[in-house]
Short mmCIF file of C-alpha atoms in Angstrom, two decimals:
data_model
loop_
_atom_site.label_atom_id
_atom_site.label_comp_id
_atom_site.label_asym_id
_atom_site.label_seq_id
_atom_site.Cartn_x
_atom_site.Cartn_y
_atom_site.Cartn_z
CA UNK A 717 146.64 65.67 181.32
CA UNK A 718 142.73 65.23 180.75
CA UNK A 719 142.88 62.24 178.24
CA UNK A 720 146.45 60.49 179.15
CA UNK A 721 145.82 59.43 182.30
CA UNK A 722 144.29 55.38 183.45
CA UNK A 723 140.35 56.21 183.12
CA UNK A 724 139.30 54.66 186.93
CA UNK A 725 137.51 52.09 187.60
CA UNK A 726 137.85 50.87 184.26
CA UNK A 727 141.16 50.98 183.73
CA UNK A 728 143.98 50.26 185.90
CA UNK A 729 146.07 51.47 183.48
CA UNK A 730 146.36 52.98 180.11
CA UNK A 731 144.94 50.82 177.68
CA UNK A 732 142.47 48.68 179.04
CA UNK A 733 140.05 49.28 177.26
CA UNK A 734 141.51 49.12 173.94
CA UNK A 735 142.94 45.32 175.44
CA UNK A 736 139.25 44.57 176.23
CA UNK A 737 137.74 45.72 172.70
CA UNK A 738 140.35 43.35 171.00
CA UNK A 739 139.47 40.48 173.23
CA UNK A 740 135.78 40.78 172.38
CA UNK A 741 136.86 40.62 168.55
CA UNK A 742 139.38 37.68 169.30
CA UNK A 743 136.05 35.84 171.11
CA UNK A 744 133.57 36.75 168.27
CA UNK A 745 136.45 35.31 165.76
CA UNK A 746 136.31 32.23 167.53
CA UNK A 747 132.55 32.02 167.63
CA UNK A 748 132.39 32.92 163.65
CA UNK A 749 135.00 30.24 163.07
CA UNK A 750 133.58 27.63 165.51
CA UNK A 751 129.54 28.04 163.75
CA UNK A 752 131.45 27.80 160.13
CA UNK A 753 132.74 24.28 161.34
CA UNK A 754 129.33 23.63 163.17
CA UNK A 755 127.49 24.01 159.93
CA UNK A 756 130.14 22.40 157.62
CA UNK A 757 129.88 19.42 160.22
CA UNK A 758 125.91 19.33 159.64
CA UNK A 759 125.99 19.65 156.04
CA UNK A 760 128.70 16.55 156.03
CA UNK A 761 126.03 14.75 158.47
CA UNK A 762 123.05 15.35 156.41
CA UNK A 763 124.65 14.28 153.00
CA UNK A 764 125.97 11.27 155.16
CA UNK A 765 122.52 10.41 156.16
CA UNK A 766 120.55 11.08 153.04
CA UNK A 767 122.89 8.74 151.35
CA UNK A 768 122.43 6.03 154.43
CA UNK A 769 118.33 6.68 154.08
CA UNK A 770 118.36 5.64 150.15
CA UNK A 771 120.75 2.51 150.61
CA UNK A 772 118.52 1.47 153.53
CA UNK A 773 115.68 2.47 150.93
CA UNK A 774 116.78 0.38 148.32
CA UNK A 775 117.97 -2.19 150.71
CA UNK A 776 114.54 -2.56 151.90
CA UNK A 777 112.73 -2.77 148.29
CA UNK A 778 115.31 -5.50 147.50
CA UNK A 779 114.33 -7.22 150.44
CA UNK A 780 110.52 -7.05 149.58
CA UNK A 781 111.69 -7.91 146.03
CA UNK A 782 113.28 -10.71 147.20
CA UNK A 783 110.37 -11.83 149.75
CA UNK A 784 108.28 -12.18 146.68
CA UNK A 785 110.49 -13.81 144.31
CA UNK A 786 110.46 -16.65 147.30
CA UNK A 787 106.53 -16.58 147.99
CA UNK A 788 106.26 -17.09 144.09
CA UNK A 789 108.42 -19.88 143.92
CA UNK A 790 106.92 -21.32 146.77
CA UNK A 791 103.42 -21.19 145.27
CA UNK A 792 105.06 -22.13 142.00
CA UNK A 793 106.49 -25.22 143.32
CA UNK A 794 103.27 -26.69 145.30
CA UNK A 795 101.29 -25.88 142.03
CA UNK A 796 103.90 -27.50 139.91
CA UNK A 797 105.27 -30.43 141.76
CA UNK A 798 105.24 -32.92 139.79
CA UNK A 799 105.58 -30.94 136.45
CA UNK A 800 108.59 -29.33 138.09
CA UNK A 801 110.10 -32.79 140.34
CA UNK A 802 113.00 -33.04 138.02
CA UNK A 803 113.93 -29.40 139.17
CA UNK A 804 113.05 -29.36 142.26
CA UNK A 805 117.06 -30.05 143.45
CA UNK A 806 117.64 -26.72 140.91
CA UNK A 807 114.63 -24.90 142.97
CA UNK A 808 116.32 -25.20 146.52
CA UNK A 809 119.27 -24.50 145.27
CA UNK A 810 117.62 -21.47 143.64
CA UNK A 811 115.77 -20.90 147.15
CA UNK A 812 119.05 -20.80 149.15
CA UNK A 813 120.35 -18.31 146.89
CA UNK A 814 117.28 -15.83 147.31
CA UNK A 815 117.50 -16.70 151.41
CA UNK A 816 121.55 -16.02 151.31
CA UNK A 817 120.75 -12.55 149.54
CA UNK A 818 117.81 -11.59 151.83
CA UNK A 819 119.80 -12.62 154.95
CA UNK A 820 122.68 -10.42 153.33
CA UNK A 821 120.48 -7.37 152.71
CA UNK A 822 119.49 -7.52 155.93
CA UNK A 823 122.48 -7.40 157.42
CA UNK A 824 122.49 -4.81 155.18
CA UNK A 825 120.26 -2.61 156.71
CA UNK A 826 120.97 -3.43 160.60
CA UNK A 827 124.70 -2.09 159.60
CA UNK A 828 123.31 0.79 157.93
CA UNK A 829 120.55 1.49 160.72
CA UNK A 830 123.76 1.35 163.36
CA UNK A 831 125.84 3.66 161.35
CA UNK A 832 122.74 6.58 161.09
CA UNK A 833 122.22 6.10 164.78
CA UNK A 834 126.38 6.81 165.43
CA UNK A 835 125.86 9.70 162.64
CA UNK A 836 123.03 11.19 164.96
CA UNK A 837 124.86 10.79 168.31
CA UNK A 838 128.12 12.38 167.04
CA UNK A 839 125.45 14.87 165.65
CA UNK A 840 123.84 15.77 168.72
CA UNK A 841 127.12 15.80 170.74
CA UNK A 842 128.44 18.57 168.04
CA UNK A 843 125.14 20.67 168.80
CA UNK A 844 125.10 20.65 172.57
CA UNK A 845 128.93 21.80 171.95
CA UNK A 846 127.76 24.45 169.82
CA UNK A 847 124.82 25.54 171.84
CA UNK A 848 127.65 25.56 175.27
CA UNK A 849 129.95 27.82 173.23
CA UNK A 850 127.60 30.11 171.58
CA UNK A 851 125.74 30.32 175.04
CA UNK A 852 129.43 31.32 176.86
CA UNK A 853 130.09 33.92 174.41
CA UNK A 854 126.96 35.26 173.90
CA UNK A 855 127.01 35.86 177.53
CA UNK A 856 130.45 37.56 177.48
CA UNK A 857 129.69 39.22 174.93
CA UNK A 858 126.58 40.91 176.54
CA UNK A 859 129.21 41.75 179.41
CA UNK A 860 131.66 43.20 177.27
CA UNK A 861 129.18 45.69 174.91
CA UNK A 862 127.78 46.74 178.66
CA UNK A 863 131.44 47.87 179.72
CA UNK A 864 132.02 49.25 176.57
CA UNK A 865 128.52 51.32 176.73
CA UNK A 866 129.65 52.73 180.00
CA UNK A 867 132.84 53.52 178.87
CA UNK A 868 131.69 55.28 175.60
CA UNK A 869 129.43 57.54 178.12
CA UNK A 870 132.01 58.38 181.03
CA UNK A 871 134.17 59.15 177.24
CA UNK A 872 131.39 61.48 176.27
CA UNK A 873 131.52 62.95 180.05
CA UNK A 874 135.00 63.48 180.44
CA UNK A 875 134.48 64.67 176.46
CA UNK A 876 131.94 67.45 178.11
CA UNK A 877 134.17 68.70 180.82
CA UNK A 878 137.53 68.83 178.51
CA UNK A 879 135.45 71.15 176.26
CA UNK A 880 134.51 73.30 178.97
CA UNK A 881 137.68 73.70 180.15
CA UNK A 882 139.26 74.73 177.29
CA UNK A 883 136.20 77.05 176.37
CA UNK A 884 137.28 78.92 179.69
CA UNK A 885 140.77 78.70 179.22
CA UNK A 886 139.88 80.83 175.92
CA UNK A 887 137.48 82.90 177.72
CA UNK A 888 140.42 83.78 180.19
CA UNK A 889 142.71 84.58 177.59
CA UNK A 890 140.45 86.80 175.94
CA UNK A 891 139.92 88.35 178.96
CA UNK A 892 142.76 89.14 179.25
CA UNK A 893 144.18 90.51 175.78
CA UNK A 894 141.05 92.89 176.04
CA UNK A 895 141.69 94.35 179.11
CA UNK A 896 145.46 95.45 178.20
CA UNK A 897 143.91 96.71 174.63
CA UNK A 898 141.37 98.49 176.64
CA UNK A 899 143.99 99.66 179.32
CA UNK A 900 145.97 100.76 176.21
CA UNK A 901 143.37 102.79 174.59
CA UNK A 902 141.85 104.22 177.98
CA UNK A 903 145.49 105.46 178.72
CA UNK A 904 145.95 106.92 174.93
CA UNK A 905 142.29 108.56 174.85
CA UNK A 906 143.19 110.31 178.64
CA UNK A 907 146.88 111.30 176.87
CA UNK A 908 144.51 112.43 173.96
CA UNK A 909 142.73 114.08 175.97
CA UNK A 910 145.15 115.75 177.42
CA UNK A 911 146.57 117.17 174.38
CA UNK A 912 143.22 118.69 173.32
CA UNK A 913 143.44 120.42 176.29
CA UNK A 914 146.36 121.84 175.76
CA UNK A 915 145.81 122.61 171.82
CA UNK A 916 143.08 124.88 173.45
CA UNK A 917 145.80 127.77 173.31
CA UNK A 918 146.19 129.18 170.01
CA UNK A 919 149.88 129.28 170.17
CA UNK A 920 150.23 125.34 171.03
CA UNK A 921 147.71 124.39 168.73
CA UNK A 922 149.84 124.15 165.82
CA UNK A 923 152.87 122.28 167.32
CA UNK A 924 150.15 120.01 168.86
CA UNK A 925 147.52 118.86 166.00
CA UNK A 926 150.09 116.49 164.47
CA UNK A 927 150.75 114.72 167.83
CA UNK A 928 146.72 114.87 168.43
CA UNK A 929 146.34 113.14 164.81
CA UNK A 930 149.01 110.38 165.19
CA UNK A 931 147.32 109.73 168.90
CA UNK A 932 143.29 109.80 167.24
CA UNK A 933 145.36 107.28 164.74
CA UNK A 934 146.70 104.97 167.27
CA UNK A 935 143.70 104.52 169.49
CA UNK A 936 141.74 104.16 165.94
CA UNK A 937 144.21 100.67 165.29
CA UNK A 938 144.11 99.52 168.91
CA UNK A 939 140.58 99.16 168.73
CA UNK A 940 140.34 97.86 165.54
CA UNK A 941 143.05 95.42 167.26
CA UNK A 942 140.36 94.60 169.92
CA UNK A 943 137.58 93.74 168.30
CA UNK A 944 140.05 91.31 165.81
CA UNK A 945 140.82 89.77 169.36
CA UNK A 946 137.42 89.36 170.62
CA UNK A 947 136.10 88.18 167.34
CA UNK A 948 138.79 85.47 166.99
CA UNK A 949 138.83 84.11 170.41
CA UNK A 950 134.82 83.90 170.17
CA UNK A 951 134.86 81.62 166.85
CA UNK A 952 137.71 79.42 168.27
CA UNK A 953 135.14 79.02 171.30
CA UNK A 954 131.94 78.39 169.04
CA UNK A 955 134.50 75.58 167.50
CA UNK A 956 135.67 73.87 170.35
CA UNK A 957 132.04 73.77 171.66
CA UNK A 958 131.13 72.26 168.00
CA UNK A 959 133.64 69.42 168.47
CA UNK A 960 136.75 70.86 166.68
CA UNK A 961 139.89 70.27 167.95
CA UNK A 962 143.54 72.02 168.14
CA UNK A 963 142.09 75.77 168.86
CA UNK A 964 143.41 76.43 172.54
CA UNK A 965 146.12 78.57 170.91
CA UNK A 966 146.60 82.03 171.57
CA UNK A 967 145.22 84.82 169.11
CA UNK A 968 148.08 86.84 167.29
CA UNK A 969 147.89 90.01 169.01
CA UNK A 970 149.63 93.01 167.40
CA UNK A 971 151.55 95.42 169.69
CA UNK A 972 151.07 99.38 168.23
CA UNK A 973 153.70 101.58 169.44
CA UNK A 974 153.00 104.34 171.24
CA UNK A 975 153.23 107.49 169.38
#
């Protein structure tokens, strides 16, 4: 009965434990799977912003590109106005260009700017989810490995006492075998004796010393048969008290007739 019955309070019945063990691995499943999307998330966010940071990089050195190209034709065409007054139609034209593409990088940027600020909201949102859930099941997790500590000892305990009991249960059986062997030989040695007694006359002596012999013979086996008993029964003990398991069977015990 030791080991089949609900182990109170931490089972209410058979198999809680076992139902709690594969809810922890369900929940650290989850968590596994839940960082592995965290960090493929963040790697997709990072490669998303490094290529936002360069466009706004390059967008930015067209834009001073461009600034200059329009200081220089500014200076250009104060140095050169009247050299260049037959162009100077070509020049705005040229200057409203250069304005249309800086205003146009600009935009540029701004759009760019907006979309890394999204990319760091939806960012931070994922974290502070991750941090929540690995909080939750870190915490459950600390719950479940101290139920499953105490369970693993009252284990060991009931482990301790289940040992014991089948140490004495061996102990009693040994008990006893060796005190019928022993009633058995103390009965055969005072039958022995009695024989010698009566081999004492000279004319029974003869009929008598084969009867002696087969009785000297039989106590001779029964306690060879006892200490085979006591021996066996004391390593299946030593065993069980080592951690084996299937011993609490009886020892063989051989049944000499009497002569």
């Amino acid at each position: 009965e030791t080991n089949t019955l609900p182990f109170h309070p931490f089972e209410n019945q058979q198999g809680d434990i076992l139902r709690v063990e594969k809810e922890h691995q369900v929940l650290q499943e989850q968590l596994k799977e839940a960082e592995e999307k965290f960090e493929q998330l963040q790697s997709r966010s990072l490669e998303e912003i490094g290529a936002l940071e360069e466009l706004l990089k390059k967008s930015i050195e067209e834009t001073e590109v461009s600034q200059n190209e329009l200081d220089w034709f500014h200076q250009d065409s104060e140095a050169q106005m009247k050299k260049w007054q037959q162009e100077k139609k070509e020049n705005r034209e040229n200057l409203k260009a250069l304005r249309s593409t800086a205003k146009k990088h600009s935009d540029t940027n701004e759009r760019y700017v907006k979309s890394i600020d999204d990319k760091e909201k939806q960012y931070n949102v994922c974290l502070n989810t991750f941090l929540e859930t690995s909080n939750k099941f870190a915490h459950e997790k600390g719950k479940l490995e101290e139920l499953i500590k105490k369970s693993q000892d009252d284990s060991q305990e009931c482990e301790k006492r289940a040992v014991k009991a089948e140490v004495s249960v061996l102990q009693t059986w040994k008990e006893t075998e060796t005190w019928k062997l022993k009633g058995t030989i103390a009965k055969a040695e005072g039958n022995l004796r009695m024989l010698k007694a009566l081999s004492s006359s000279a004319s029974a002596a003869p009929v008598l010393k084969s009867q002696i012999d087969s009785w000297e013979i039989f106590i001779a086996n029964v306690k060879k048969q006892l200490e085979k008993v006591e021996a066996e029964y004391d390593e299946k003990m030593e065993l069980v008290k080592n951690g084996a398991r299937g011993c609490l069977s009886k020892v063989e015990v051989v049944e000499f007739p009497f002569p």
